[in-house]
PDB file of C-alpha atoms and ligand atoms in Angstrom:
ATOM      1  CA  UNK A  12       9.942 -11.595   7.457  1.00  0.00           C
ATOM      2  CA  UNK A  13       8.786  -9.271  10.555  1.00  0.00           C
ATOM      3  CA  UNK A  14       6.777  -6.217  10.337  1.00  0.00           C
ATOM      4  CA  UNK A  15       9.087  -4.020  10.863  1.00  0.00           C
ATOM      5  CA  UNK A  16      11.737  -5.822   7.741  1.00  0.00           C
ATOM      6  CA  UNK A  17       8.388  -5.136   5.328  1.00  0.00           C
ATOM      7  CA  UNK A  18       8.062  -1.822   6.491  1.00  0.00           C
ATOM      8  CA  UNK A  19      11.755  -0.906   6.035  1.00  0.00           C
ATOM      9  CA  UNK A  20      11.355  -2.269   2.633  1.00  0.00           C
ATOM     10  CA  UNK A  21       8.547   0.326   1.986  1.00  0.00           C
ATOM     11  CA  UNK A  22      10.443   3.105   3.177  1.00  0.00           C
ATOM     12  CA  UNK A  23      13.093   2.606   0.907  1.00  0.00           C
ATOM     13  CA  UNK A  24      10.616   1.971  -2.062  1.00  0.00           C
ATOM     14  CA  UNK A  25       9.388   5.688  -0.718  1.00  0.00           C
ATOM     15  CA  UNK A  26      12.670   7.312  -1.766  1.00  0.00           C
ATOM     16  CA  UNK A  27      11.974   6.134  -5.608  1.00  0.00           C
ATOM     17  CA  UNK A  28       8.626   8.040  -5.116  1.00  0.00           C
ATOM     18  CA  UNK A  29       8.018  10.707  -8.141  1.00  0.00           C
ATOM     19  CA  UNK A  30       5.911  13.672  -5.938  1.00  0.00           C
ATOM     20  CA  UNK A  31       6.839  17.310  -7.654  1.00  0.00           C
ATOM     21  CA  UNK A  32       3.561  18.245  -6.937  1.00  0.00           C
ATOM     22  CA  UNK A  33       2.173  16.681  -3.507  1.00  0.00           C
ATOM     23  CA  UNK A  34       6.267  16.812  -2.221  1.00  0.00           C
ATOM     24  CA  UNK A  35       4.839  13.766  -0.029  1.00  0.00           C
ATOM     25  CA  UNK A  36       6.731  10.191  -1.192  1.00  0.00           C
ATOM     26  CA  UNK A  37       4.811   7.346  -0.337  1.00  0.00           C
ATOM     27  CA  UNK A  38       6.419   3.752  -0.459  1.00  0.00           C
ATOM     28  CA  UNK A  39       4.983   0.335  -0.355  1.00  0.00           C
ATOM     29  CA  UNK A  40       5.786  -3.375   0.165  1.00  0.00           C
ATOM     30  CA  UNK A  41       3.246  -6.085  -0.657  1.00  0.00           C
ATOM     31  CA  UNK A  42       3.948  -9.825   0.649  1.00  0.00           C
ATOM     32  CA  UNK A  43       2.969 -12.655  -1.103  1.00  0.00           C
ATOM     33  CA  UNK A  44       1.441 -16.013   0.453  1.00  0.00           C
ATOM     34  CA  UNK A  45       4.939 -17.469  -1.467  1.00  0.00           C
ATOM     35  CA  UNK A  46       7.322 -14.704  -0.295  1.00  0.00           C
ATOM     36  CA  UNK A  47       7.874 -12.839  -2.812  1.00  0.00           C
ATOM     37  CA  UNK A  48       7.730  -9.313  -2.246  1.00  0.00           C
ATOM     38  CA  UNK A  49       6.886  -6.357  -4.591  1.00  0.00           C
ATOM     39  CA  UNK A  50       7.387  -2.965  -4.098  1.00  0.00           C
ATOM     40  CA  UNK A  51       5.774   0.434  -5.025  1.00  0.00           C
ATOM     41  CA  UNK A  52       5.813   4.166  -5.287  1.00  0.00           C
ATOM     42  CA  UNK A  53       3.633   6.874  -5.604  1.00  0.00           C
ATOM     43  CA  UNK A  54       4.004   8.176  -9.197  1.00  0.00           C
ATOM     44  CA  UNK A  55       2.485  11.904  -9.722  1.00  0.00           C
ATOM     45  CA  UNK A  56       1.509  13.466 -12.866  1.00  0.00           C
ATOM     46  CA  UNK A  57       0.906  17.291 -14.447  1.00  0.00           C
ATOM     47  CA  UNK A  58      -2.904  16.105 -15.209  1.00  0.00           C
ATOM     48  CA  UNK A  59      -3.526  15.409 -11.275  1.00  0.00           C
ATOM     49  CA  UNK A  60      -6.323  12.204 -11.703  1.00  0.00           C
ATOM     50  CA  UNK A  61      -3.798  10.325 -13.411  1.00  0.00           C
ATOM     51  CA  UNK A  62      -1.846   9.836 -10.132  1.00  0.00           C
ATOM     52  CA  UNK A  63      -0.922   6.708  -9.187  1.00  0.00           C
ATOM     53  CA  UNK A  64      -0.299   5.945  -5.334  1.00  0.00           C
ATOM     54  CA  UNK A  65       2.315   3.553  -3.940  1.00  0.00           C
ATOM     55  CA  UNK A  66       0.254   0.445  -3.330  1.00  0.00           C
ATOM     56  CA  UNK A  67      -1.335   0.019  -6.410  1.00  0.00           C
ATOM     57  CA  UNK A  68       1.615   0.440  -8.133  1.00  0.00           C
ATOM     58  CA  UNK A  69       3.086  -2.228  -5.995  1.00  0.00           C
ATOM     59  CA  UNK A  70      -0.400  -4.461  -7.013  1.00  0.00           C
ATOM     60  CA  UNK A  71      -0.087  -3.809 -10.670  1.00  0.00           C
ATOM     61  CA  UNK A  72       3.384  -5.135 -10.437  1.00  0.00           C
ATOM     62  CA  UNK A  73       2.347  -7.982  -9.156  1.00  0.00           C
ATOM     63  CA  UNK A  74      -0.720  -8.835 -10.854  1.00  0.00           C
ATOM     64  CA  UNK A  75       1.586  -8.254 -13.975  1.00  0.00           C
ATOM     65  CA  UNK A  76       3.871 -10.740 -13.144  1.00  0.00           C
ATOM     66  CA  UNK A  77       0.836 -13.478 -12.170  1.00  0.00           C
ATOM     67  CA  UNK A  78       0.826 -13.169  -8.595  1.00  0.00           C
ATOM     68  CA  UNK A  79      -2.782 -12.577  -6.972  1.00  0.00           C
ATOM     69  CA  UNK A  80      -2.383 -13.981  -3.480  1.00  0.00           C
ATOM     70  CA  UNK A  81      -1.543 -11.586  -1.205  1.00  0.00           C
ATOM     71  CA  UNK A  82      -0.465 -11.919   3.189  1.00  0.00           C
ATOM     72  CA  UNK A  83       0.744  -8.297   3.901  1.00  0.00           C
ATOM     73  CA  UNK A  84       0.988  -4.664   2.796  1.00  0.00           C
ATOM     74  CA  UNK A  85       3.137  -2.185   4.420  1.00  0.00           C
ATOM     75  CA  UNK A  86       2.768   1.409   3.826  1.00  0.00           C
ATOM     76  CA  UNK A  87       5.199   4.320   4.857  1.00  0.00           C
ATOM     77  CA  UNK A  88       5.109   7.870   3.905  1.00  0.00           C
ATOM     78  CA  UNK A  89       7.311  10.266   6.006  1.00  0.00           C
ATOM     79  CA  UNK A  90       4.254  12.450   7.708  1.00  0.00           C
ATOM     80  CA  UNK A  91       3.448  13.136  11.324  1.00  0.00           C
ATOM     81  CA  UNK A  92       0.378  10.737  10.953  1.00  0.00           C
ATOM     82  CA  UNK A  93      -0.175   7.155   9.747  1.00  0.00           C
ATOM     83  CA  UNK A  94      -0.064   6.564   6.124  1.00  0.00           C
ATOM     84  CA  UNK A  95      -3.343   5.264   5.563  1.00  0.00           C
ATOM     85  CA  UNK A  96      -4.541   3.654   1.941  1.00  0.00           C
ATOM     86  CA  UNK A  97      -6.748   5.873   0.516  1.00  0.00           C
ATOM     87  CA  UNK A  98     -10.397   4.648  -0.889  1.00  0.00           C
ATOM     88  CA  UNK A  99      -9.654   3.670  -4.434  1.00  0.00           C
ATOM     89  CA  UNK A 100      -6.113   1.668  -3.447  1.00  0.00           C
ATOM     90  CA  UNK A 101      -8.706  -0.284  -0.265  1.00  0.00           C
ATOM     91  CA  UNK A 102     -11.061  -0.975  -3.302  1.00  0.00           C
ATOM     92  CA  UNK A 103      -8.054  -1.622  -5.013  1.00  0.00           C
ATOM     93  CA  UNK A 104      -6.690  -4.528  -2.491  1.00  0.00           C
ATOM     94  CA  UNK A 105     -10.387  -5.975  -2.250  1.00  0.00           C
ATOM     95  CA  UNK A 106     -10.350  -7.466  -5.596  1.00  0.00           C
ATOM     96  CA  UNK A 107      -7.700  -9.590  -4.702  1.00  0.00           C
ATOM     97  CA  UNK A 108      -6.870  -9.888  -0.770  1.00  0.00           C
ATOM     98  CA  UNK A 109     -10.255  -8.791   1.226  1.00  0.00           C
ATOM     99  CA  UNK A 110      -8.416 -10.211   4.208  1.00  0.00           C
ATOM    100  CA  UNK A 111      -4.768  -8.830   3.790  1.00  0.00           C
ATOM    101  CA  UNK A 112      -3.147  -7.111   6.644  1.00  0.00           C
ATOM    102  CA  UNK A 113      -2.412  -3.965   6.296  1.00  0.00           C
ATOM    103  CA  UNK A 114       0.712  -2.194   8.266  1.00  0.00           C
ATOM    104  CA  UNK A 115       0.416   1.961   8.169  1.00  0.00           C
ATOM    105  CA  UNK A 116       3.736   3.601   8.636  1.00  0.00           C
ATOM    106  CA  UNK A 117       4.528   7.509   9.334  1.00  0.00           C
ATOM    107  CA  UNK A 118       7.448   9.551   9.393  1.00  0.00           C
ATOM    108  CA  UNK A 119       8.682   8.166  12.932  1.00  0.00           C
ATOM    109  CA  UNK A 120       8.561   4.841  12.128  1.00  0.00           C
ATOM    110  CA  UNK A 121       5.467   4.001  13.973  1.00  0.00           C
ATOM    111  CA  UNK A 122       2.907   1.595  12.819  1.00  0.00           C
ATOM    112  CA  UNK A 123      -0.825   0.492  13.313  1.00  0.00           C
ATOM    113  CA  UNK A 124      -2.008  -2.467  11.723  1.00  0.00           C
ATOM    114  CA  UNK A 125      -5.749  -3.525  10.319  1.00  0.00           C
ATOM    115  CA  UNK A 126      -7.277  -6.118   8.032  1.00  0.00           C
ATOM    116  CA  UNK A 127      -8.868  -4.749   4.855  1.00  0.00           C
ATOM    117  CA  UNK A 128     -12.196  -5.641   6.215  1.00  0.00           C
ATOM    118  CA  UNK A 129     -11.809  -3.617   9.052  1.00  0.00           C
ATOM    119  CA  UNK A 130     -10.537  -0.480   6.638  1.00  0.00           C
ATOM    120  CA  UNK A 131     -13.508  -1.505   4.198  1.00  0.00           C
ATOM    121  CA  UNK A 132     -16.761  -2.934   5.593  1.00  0.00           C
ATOM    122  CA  UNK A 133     -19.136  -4.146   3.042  1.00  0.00           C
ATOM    123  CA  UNK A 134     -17.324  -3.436   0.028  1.00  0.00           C
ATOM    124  CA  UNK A 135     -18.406  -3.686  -3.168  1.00  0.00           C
ATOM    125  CA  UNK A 136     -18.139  -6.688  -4.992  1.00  0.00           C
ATOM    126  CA  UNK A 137     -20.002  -7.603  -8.497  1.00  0.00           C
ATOM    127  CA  UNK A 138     -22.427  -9.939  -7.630  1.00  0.00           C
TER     128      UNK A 138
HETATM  129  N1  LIG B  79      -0.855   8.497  -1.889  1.00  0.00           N
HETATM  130  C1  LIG B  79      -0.423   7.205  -1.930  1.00  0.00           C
HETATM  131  O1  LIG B  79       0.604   6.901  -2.553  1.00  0.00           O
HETATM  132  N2  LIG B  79      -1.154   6.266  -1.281  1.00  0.00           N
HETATM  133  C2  LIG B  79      -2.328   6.505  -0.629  1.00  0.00           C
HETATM  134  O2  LIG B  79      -3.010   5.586  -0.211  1.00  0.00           O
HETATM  135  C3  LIG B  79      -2.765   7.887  -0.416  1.00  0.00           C
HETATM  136  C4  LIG B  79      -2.058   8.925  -1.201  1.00  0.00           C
HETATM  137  C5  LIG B  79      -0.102   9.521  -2.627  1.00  0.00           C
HETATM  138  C6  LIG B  79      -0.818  10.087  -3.820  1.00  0.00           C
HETATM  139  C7  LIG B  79      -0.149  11.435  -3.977  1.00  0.00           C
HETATM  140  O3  LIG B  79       1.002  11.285  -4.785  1.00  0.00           O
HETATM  141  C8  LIG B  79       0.285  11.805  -2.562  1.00  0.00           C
HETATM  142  O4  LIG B  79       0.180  10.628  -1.792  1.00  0.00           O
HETATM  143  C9  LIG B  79      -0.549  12.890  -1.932  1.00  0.00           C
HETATM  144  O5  LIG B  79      -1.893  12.609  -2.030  1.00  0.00           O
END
């Protein structure tokens, strides 16, 4: 699958997005090293903190269902600048995939792509 296929895929996860409050859908698509894709949305709640964005939502799917080794991450929300991952989702994608690409989508379709390391130099890691 091409970029622009997993990005697509995103931006249709996007329109499953639940955003009363932010009005801003996110959507995400996370390759695994088999193939398999999983997909993600940002899910909003009254008490704000509980939020959860797109691509951990796609990760928690995954995890869930015992896959851990992941290639790719696109990322689309609809807004005049790239939808970036925000700090908790990189720390997020570190536990798993320091090395996973990572495609940022806004509303015209236009991407930039990064590693994780690049997005999160010296992360934190428990030991
Ligand atoms: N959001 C994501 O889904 N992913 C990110 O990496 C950054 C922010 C969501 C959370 C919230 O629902 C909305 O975007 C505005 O912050």
């Amino acid at each position: 699958m091409n970029d622009r296929e997993l990005l697509n895929i995103a931006q249709v996860a996007s329109a499953r997005a639940y955003v009363p409050y932010s009005k801003f859908p996110v959507g995400a698509a996370l390759e695994c090293s088999d193939g398999t894709i999983f997909t993600g949305c940002n899910v909003e709640n009254s008490a704000i903190g509980c939020t959860i964005c797109a691509e951990r939502t796609a990760m928690v799917k995954a995890v869930s269902e015992g896959h851990t080794d992941f290639t790719r991450i696109a990322i689309y929300g609809e807004g005049e600048n790239f939808c970036m991952p925000c700090g908790q989702c990189r720390q997020f994608m570190q536990e798993f995939a320091p090395d996973v690409e990572v495609l940022c989508a806004k509303g015209d379709g236009r991407y930039v792509s990064y590693r994780l390391r690049q997005l999160l130099p010296h992360a934190f890691e428990l030991t």
